[in-house]
PDB file of C-alpha atoms in Angstrom:
ATOM      1  CA  UNK A   1      20.159  -2.626  27.580  1.00  0.00           C
ATOM      2  CA  UNK A   2      18.809  -0.837  24.558  1.00  0.00           C
ATOM      3  CA  UNK A   3      20.923   2.290  24.993  1.00  0.00           C
ATOM      4  CA  UNK A   4      24.182   0.917  23.617  1.00  0.00           C
ATOM      5  CA  UNK A   5      24.777  -1.564  20.823  1.00  0.00           C
ATOM      6  CA  UNK A   6      27.515  -2.575  18.444  1.00  0.00           C
ATOM      7  CA  UNK A   7      27.103  -0.939  15.004  1.00  0.00           C
ATOM      8  CA  UNK A   8      27.139  -4.335  13.273  1.00  0.00           C
ATOM      9  CA  UNK A   9      24.452  -5.784  15.600  1.00  0.00           C
ATOM     10  CA  UNK A  10      21.169  -6.595  13.837  1.00  0.00           C
ATOM     11  CA  UNK A  11      18.247  -7.460  16.106  1.00  0.00           C
ATOM     12  CA  UNK A  12      16.844  -9.949  13.613  1.00  0.00           C
ATOM     13  CA  UNK A  13      20.119 -11.672  12.691  1.00  0.00           C
ATOM     14  CA  UNK A  14      19.387 -15.035  14.245  1.00  0.00           C
ATOM     15  CA  UNK A  15      18.166 -18.355  12.835  1.00  0.00           C
ATOM     16  CA  UNK A  16      14.630 -18.103  14.295  1.00  0.00           C
ATOM     17  CA  UNK A  17      14.041 -14.631  12.859  1.00  0.00           C
ATOM     18  CA  UNK A  18      15.549 -15.610   9.519  1.00  0.00           C
ATOM     19  CA  UNK A  19      13.137 -18.552   9.340  1.00  0.00           C
ATOM     20  CA  UNK A  20      10.223 -16.240  10.208  1.00  0.00           C
ATOM     21  CA  UNK A  21      11.323 -13.763   7.518  1.00  0.00           C
ATOM     22  CA  UNK A  22      11.350 -16.574   4.934  1.00  0.00           C
ATOM     23  CA  UNK A  23       7.691 -17.224   5.814  1.00  0.00           C
ATOM     24  CA  UNK A  24       6.516 -13.588   6.063  1.00  0.00           C
ATOM     25  CA  UNK A  25       8.366 -12.009   3.144  1.00  0.00           C
ATOM     26  CA  UNK A  26       6.664 -13.947   0.310  1.00  0.00           C
ATOM     27  CA  UNK A  27       3.239 -13.096   1.754  1.00  0.00           C
ATOM     28  CA  UNK A  28       4.103  -9.385   1.961  1.00  0.00           C
ATOM     29  CA  UNK A  29       5.567  -9.416  -1.558  1.00  0.00           C
ATOM     30  CA  UNK A  30       2.536 -11.243  -2.976  1.00  0.00           C
ATOM     31  CA  UNK A  31       0.140  -8.731  -1.386  1.00  0.00           C
ATOM     32  CA  UNK A  32       1.197  -6.083  -3.882  1.00  0.00           C
ATOM     33  CA  UNK A  33       0.233  -2.541  -2.942  1.00  0.00           C
ATOM     34  CA  UNK A  34      -2.431  -3.596  -0.434  1.00  0.00           C
ATOM     35  CA  UNK A  35      -0.405  -5.245   2.341  1.00  0.00           C
ATOM     36  CA  UNK A  36      -2.655  -6.773   5.037  1.00  0.00           C
ATOM     37  CA  UNK A  37      -2.659  -5.464   8.607  1.00  0.00           C
ATOM     38  CA  UNK A  38      -1.186  -7.654  11.345  1.00  0.00           C
ATOM     39  CA  UNK A  39      -4.595  -9.075  12.351  1.00  0.00           C
ATOM     40  CA  UNK A  40      -4.899 -10.575   8.836  1.00  0.00           C
ATOM     41  CA  UNK A  41      -1.209 -11.288   8.260  1.00  0.00           C
ATOM     42  CA  UNK A  42      -0.689 -13.333  11.450  1.00  0.00           C
ATOM     43  CA  UNK A  43      -3.212 -16.070  10.589  1.00  0.00           C
ATOM     44  CA  UNK A  44      -2.036 -16.098   6.963  1.00  0.00           C
ATOM     45  CA  UNK A  45       1.524 -16.919   8.040  1.00  0.00           C
ATOM     46  CA  UNK A  46       0.443 -18.977  11.086  1.00  0.00           C
ATOM     47  CA  UNK A  47       2.411 -16.867  13.584  1.00  0.00           C
ATOM     48  CA  UNK A  48       0.926 -15.477  16.806  1.00  0.00           C
ATOM     49  CA  UNK A  49      -0.016 -11.779  16.610  1.00  0.00           C
ATOM     50  CA  UNK A  50       2.305 -10.537  19.375  1.00  0.00           C
ATOM     51  CA  UNK A  51       5.267 -12.570  18.136  1.00  0.00           C
ATOM     52  CA  UNK A  52       4.766 -11.314  14.573  1.00  0.00           C
ATOM     53  CA  UNK A  53       4.309  -7.711  15.714  1.00  0.00           C
ATOM     54  CA  UNK A  54       7.516  -7.830  17.756  1.00  0.00           C
ATOM     55  CA  UNK A  55       9.407  -9.382  14.844  1.00  0.00           C
ATOM     56  CA  UNK A  56       8.134  -6.827  12.278  1.00  0.00           C
ATOM     57  CA  UNK A  57       8.977  -3.884  14.546  1.00  0.00           C
ATOM     58  CA  UNK A  58      12.514  -5.244  14.958  1.00  0.00           C
ATOM     59  CA  UNK A  59      12.773  -6.009  11.231  1.00  0.00           C
ATOM     60  CA  UNK A  60      11.695  -2.446  10.401  1.00  0.00           C
ATOM     61  CA  UNK A  61      14.878  -1.208  12.098  1.00  0.00           C
ATOM     62  CA  UNK A  62      16.936  -3.059   9.474  1.00  0.00           C
ATOM     63  CA  UNK A  63      15.255  -1.163   6.633  1.00  0.00           C
ATOM     64  CA  UNK A  64      13.969  -4.285   4.852  1.00  0.00           C
ATOM     65  CA  UNK A  65      10.417  -3.289   5.704  1.00  0.00           C
ATOM     66  CA  UNK A  66       8.895   0.041   6.670  1.00  0.00           C
ATOM     67  CA  UNK A  67       6.230   0.589   9.290  1.00  0.00           C
ATOM     68  CA  UNK A  68       3.379   2.485   7.640  1.00  0.00           C
ATOM     69  CA  UNK A  69       1.193   2.192  10.759  1.00  0.00           C
ATOM     70  CA  UNK A  70       1.763   0.246  13.995  1.00  0.00           C
ATOM     71  CA  UNK A  71      -0.296  -2.557  12.413  1.00  0.00           C
ATOM     72  CA  UNK A  72       0.899  -2.467   8.781  1.00  0.00           C
ATOM     73  CA  UNK A  73       4.404  -3.026   7.402  1.00  0.00           C
ATOM     74  CA  UNK A  74       5.448  -2.692   3.756  1.00  0.00           C
ATOM     75  CA  UNK A  75       8.503  -4.101   2.015  1.00  0.00           C
ATOM     76  CA  UNK A  76      10.823  -1.236   1.038  1.00  0.00           C
ATOM     77  CA  UNK A  77      10.400  -1.992  -2.686  1.00  0.00           C
ATOM     78  CA  UNK A  78       6.601  -1.869  -2.438  1.00  0.00           C
ATOM     79  CA  UNK A  79       6.688   1.463  -0.606  1.00  0.00           C
ATOM     80  CA  UNK A  80       9.034   2.748  -3.323  1.00  0.00           C
ATOM     81  CA  UNK A  81       6.373   1.813  -5.900  1.00  0.00           C
ATOM     82  CA  UNK A  82       3.772   3.704  -3.880  1.00  0.00           C
ATOM     83  CA  UNK A  83       6.075   6.731  -3.765  1.00  0.00           C
ATOM     84  CA  UNK A  84       6.518   6.470  -7.548  1.00  0.00           C
ATOM     85  CA  UNK A  85       2.731   6.550  -7.894  1.00  0.00           C
ATOM     86  CA  UNK A  86       2.624   9.707  -5.762  1.00  0.00           C
ATOM     87  CA  UNK A  87       5.203  11.224  -8.089  1.00  0.00           C
ATOM     88  CA  UNK A  88       3.131  10.343 -11.178  1.00  0.00           C
ATOM     89  CA  UNK A  89      -0.026  11.785  -9.597  1.00  0.00           C
ATOM     90  CA  UNK A  90       1.851  14.930  -8.604  1.00  0.00           C
ATOM     91  CA  UNK A  91       3.273  15.404 -12.107  1.00  0.00           C
ATOM     92  CA  UNK A  92      -0.222  15.107 -13.613  1.00  0.00           C
ATOM     93  CA  UNK A  93      -1.804  17.569 -11.146  1.00  0.00           C
ATOM     94  CA  UNK A  94      -1.911  21.350 -11.553  1.00  0.00           C
ATOM     95  CA  UNK A  95       1.008  22.930  -9.662  1.00  0.00           C
ATOM     96  CA  UNK A  96       2.018  19.441  -8.532  1.00  0.00           C
ATOM     97  CA  UNK A  97      -0.630  19.455  -5.772  1.00  0.00           C
ATOM     98  CA  UNK A  98      -2.820  16.365  -5.455  1.00  0.00           C
ATOM     99  CA  UNK A  99      -5.512  15.013  -3.139  1.00  0.00           C
ATOM    100  CA  UNK A 100      -5.590  11.762  -1.209  1.00  0.00           C
ATOM    101  CA  UNK A 101      -8.522  10.790  -3.442  1.00  0.00           C
ATOM    102  CA  UNK A 102      -6.475  11.260  -6.616  1.00  0.00           C
ATOM    103  CA  UNK A 103      -3.706   9.169  -5.087  1.00  0.00           C
ATOM    104  CA  UNK A 104      -6.170   6.472  -3.983  1.00  0.00           C
ATOM    105  CA  UNK A 105      -7.715   6.318  -7.457  1.00  0.00           C
ATOM    106  CA  UNK A 106      -4.275   5.764  -8.982  1.00  0.00           C
ATOM    107  CA  UNK A 107      -2.918   3.164  -6.566  1.00  0.00           C
ATOM    108  CA  UNK A 108      -6.038   1.180  -5.748  1.00  0.00           C
ATOM    109  CA  UNK A 109      -6.305   0.693  -1.960  1.00  0.00           C
ATOM    110  CA  UNK A 110      -9.185   2.218  -0.008  1.00  0.00           C
ATOM    111  CA  UNK A 111      -9.221   5.816   1.180  1.00  0.00           C
ATOM    112  CA  UNK A 112      -8.047   5.080   4.743  1.00  0.00           C
ATOM    113  CA  UNK A 113      -5.091   3.007   3.576  1.00  0.00           C
ATOM    114  CA  UNK A 114      -4.155   5.599   0.930  1.00  0.00           C
ATOM    115  CA  UNK A 115      -4.082   8.284   3.629  1.00  0.00           C
ATOM    116  CA  UNK A 116      -1.966   6.052   5.918  1.00  0.00           C
ATOM    117  CA  UNK A 117       0.515   5.509   3.081  1.00  0.00           C
ATOM    118  CA  UNK A 118       0.669   9.236   2.330  1.00  0.00           C
ATOM    119  CA  UNK A 119       1.217   9.992   6.028  1.00  0.00           C
ATOM    120  CA  UNK A 120       4.124   7.533   6.011  1.00  0.00           C
ATOM    121  CA  UNK A 121       5.558   9.245   2.919  1.00  0.00           C
ATOM    122  CA  UNK A 122       5.137  12.566   4.781  1.00  0.00           C
ATOM    123  CA  UNK A 123       7.119  11.180   7.765  1.00  0.00           C
ATOM    124  CA  UNK A 124       9.877  10.062   5.399  1.00  0.00           C
ATOM    125  CA  UNK A 125       9.992  13.575   3.919  1.00  0.00           C
ATOM    126  CA  UNK A 126       8.979  12.393   0.439  1.00  0.00           C
ATOM    127  CA  UNK A 127       5.601  14.155   0.364  1.00  0.00           C
ATOM    128  CA  UNK A 128       4.298  17.128   2.273  1.00  0.00           C
ATOM    129  CA  UNK A 129       0.733  17.810   3.328  1.00  0.00           C
ATOM    130  CA  UNK A 130      -0.585  21.290   2.635  1.00  0.00           C
ATOM    131  CA  UNK A 131      -4.158  21.512   3.952  1.00  0.00           C
ATOM    132  CA  UNK A 132      -6.128  18.842   2.071  1.00  0.00           C
ATOM    133  CA  UNK A 133      -3.489  18.610  -0.660  1.00  0.00           C
ATOM    134  CA  UNK A 134      -0.067  17.023  -0.945  1.00  0.00           C
ATOM    135  CA  UNK A 135       3.020  17.699  -2.987  1.00  0.00           C
ATOM    136  CA  UNK A 136       6.256  15.863  -3.632  1.00  0.00           C
ATOM    137  CA  UNK A 137       8.889  17.248  -1.324  1.00  0.00           C
ATOM    138  CA  UNK A 138      11.946  15.299  -2.432  1.00  0.00           C
ATOM    139  CA  UNK A 139      13.034  12.422  -4.611  1.00  0.00           C
ATOM    140  CA  UNK A 140      12.098   9.084  -3.062  1.00  0.00           C
ATOM    141  CA  UNK A 141      14.922   7.086  -4.714  1.00  0.00           C
ATOM    142  CA  UNK A 142      17.679   7.930  -2.174  1.00  0.00           C
ATOM    143  CA  UNK A 143      15.289   7.025   0.663  1.00  0.00           C
ATOM    144  CA  UNK A 144      13.457   3.944  -0.666  1.00  0.00           C
ATOM    145  CA  UNK A 145      15.295   2.878  -3.786  1.00  0.00           C
ATOM    146  CA  UNK A 146      14.344   3.053  -7.452  1.00  0.00           C
ATOM    147  CA  UNK A 147      10.867   2.051  -8.581  1.00  0.00           C
ATOM    148  CA  UNK A 148       8.429   2.794 -11.326  1.00  0.00           C
ATOM    149  CA  UNK A 149       4.719   3.296 -10.925  1.00  0.00           C
ATOM    150  CA  UNK A 150       2.563   0.446 -12.175  1.00  0.00           C
ATOM    151  CA  UNK A 151       0.764   1.336 -15.421  1.00  0.00           C
ATOM    152  CA  UNK A 152      -2.756   1.118 -13.924  1.00  0.00           C
ATOM    153  CA  UNK A 153      -4.372   0.670 -10.542  1.00  0.00           C
ATOM    154  CA  UNK A 154      -3.611  -2.882  -9.475  1.00  0.00           C
ATOM    155  CA  UNK A 155      -6.510  -3.396  -7.072  1.00  0.00           C
ATOM    156  CA  UNK A 156      -9.215  -1.508  -8.914  1.00  0.00           C
ATOM    157  CA  UNK A 157     -11.667  -3.478 -11.013  1.00  0.00           C
ATOM    158  CA  UNK A 158     -11.291  -2.867 -14.737  1.00  0.00           C
ATOM    159  CA  UNK A 159     -13.735  -0.371 -16.111  1.00  0.00           C
ATOM    160  CA  UNK A 160     -16.187  -1.793 -18.588  1.00  0.00           C
ATOM    161  CA  UNK A 161     -16.298  -0.189 -21.989  1.00  0.00           C
ATOM    162  CA  UNK A 162     -19.469   1.801 -22.556  1.00  0.00           C
ATOM    163  CA  UNK A 163     -21.994  -0.177 -24.504  1.00  0.00           C
ATOM    164  CA  UNK A 164     -24.482   1.204 -26.968  1.00  0.00           C
ATOM    165  CA  UNK A 165     -28.027   1.117 -25.703  1.00  0.00           C
ATOM    166  CA  UNK A 166     -30.101  -1.432 -27.514  1.00  0.00           C
ATOM    167  CA  UNK A 167     -32.899  -0.012 -29.527  1.00  0.00           C
ATOM    168  CA  UNK A 168     -36.141  -0.552 -27.753  1.00  0.00           C
ATOM    169  CA  UNK A 169     -38.984  -2.013 -29.676  1.00  0.00           C
ATOM    170  CA  UNK A 170     -42.531  -1.579 -28.641  1.00  0.00           C
ATOM    171  CA  UNK A 171     -44.127  -4.798 -27.641  1.00  0.00           C
ATOM    172  CA  UNK A 172     -47.429  -5.321 -29.393  1.00  0.00           C
ATOM    173  CA  UNK A 173     -49.538  -8.026 -27.804  1.00  0.00           C
ATOM    174  CA  UNK A 174     -50.811 -10.653 -30.237  1.00  0.00           C
ATOM    175  CA  UNK A 175     -54.348 -10.230 -31.426  1.00  0.00           C
ATOM    176  CA  UNK A 176     -56.632 -12.941 -30.184  1.00  0.00           C
ATOM    177  CA  UNK A 177     -59.753 -13.709 -32.168  1.00  0.00           C
ATOM    178  CA  UNK A 178     -62.658 -15.828 -31.090  1.00  0.00           C
TER     179      UNK A 178
END
C-alpha cells in the first residue's frame, strides 16, 4: 500500500509520466510567475483534468514542482523567484514587514494569487504572517534553491510616462458676414 515504500522509489519514474512531464513542464516554465490553475492548464496541454491533477500531485512529492493550492502547481525555480521577490519587498519595507498588496504590486499576479503564493511560502516556513502583514522568516535558498527577483513586475503593464498637458486654445468661431 502507501504506508511502506523503498527510499529510491519515485511515483512518477515511469515512461508515461516522463512523457507527460515533457509536455507539462515547458508550459509551466513559459507561464512565468502566473502559472495557470489546472482548469486552464489541462486544455493547454491536452490532458484530462483528473489525470493531470493526479500526475501533478505525485510529481509534487519529487520536489520538481510545488503545490501552491490544490489546483495550482509551480516549478521549484519559479517559486524560488517568488520567494526572492518577497525578500526584496521585505528589505524595502519598514521593519521588514510588508503587505500582500505590496507583494502583489512587485510580482504582478492578482491579489488572490499573491495571497495564495504567500500562504504557500508561509507553509514552507519562508515567510510568516503577522496580522495583515508578513515578514521573512528564513532564507529560501536551502528550501527552494537560489534565485534572484526579476527587476520589475513581469505581468504588470508598463506605466506610461506622464505627458505635459497641451495648452488649450480658445476656439473662436469664424465671423460670417452677409
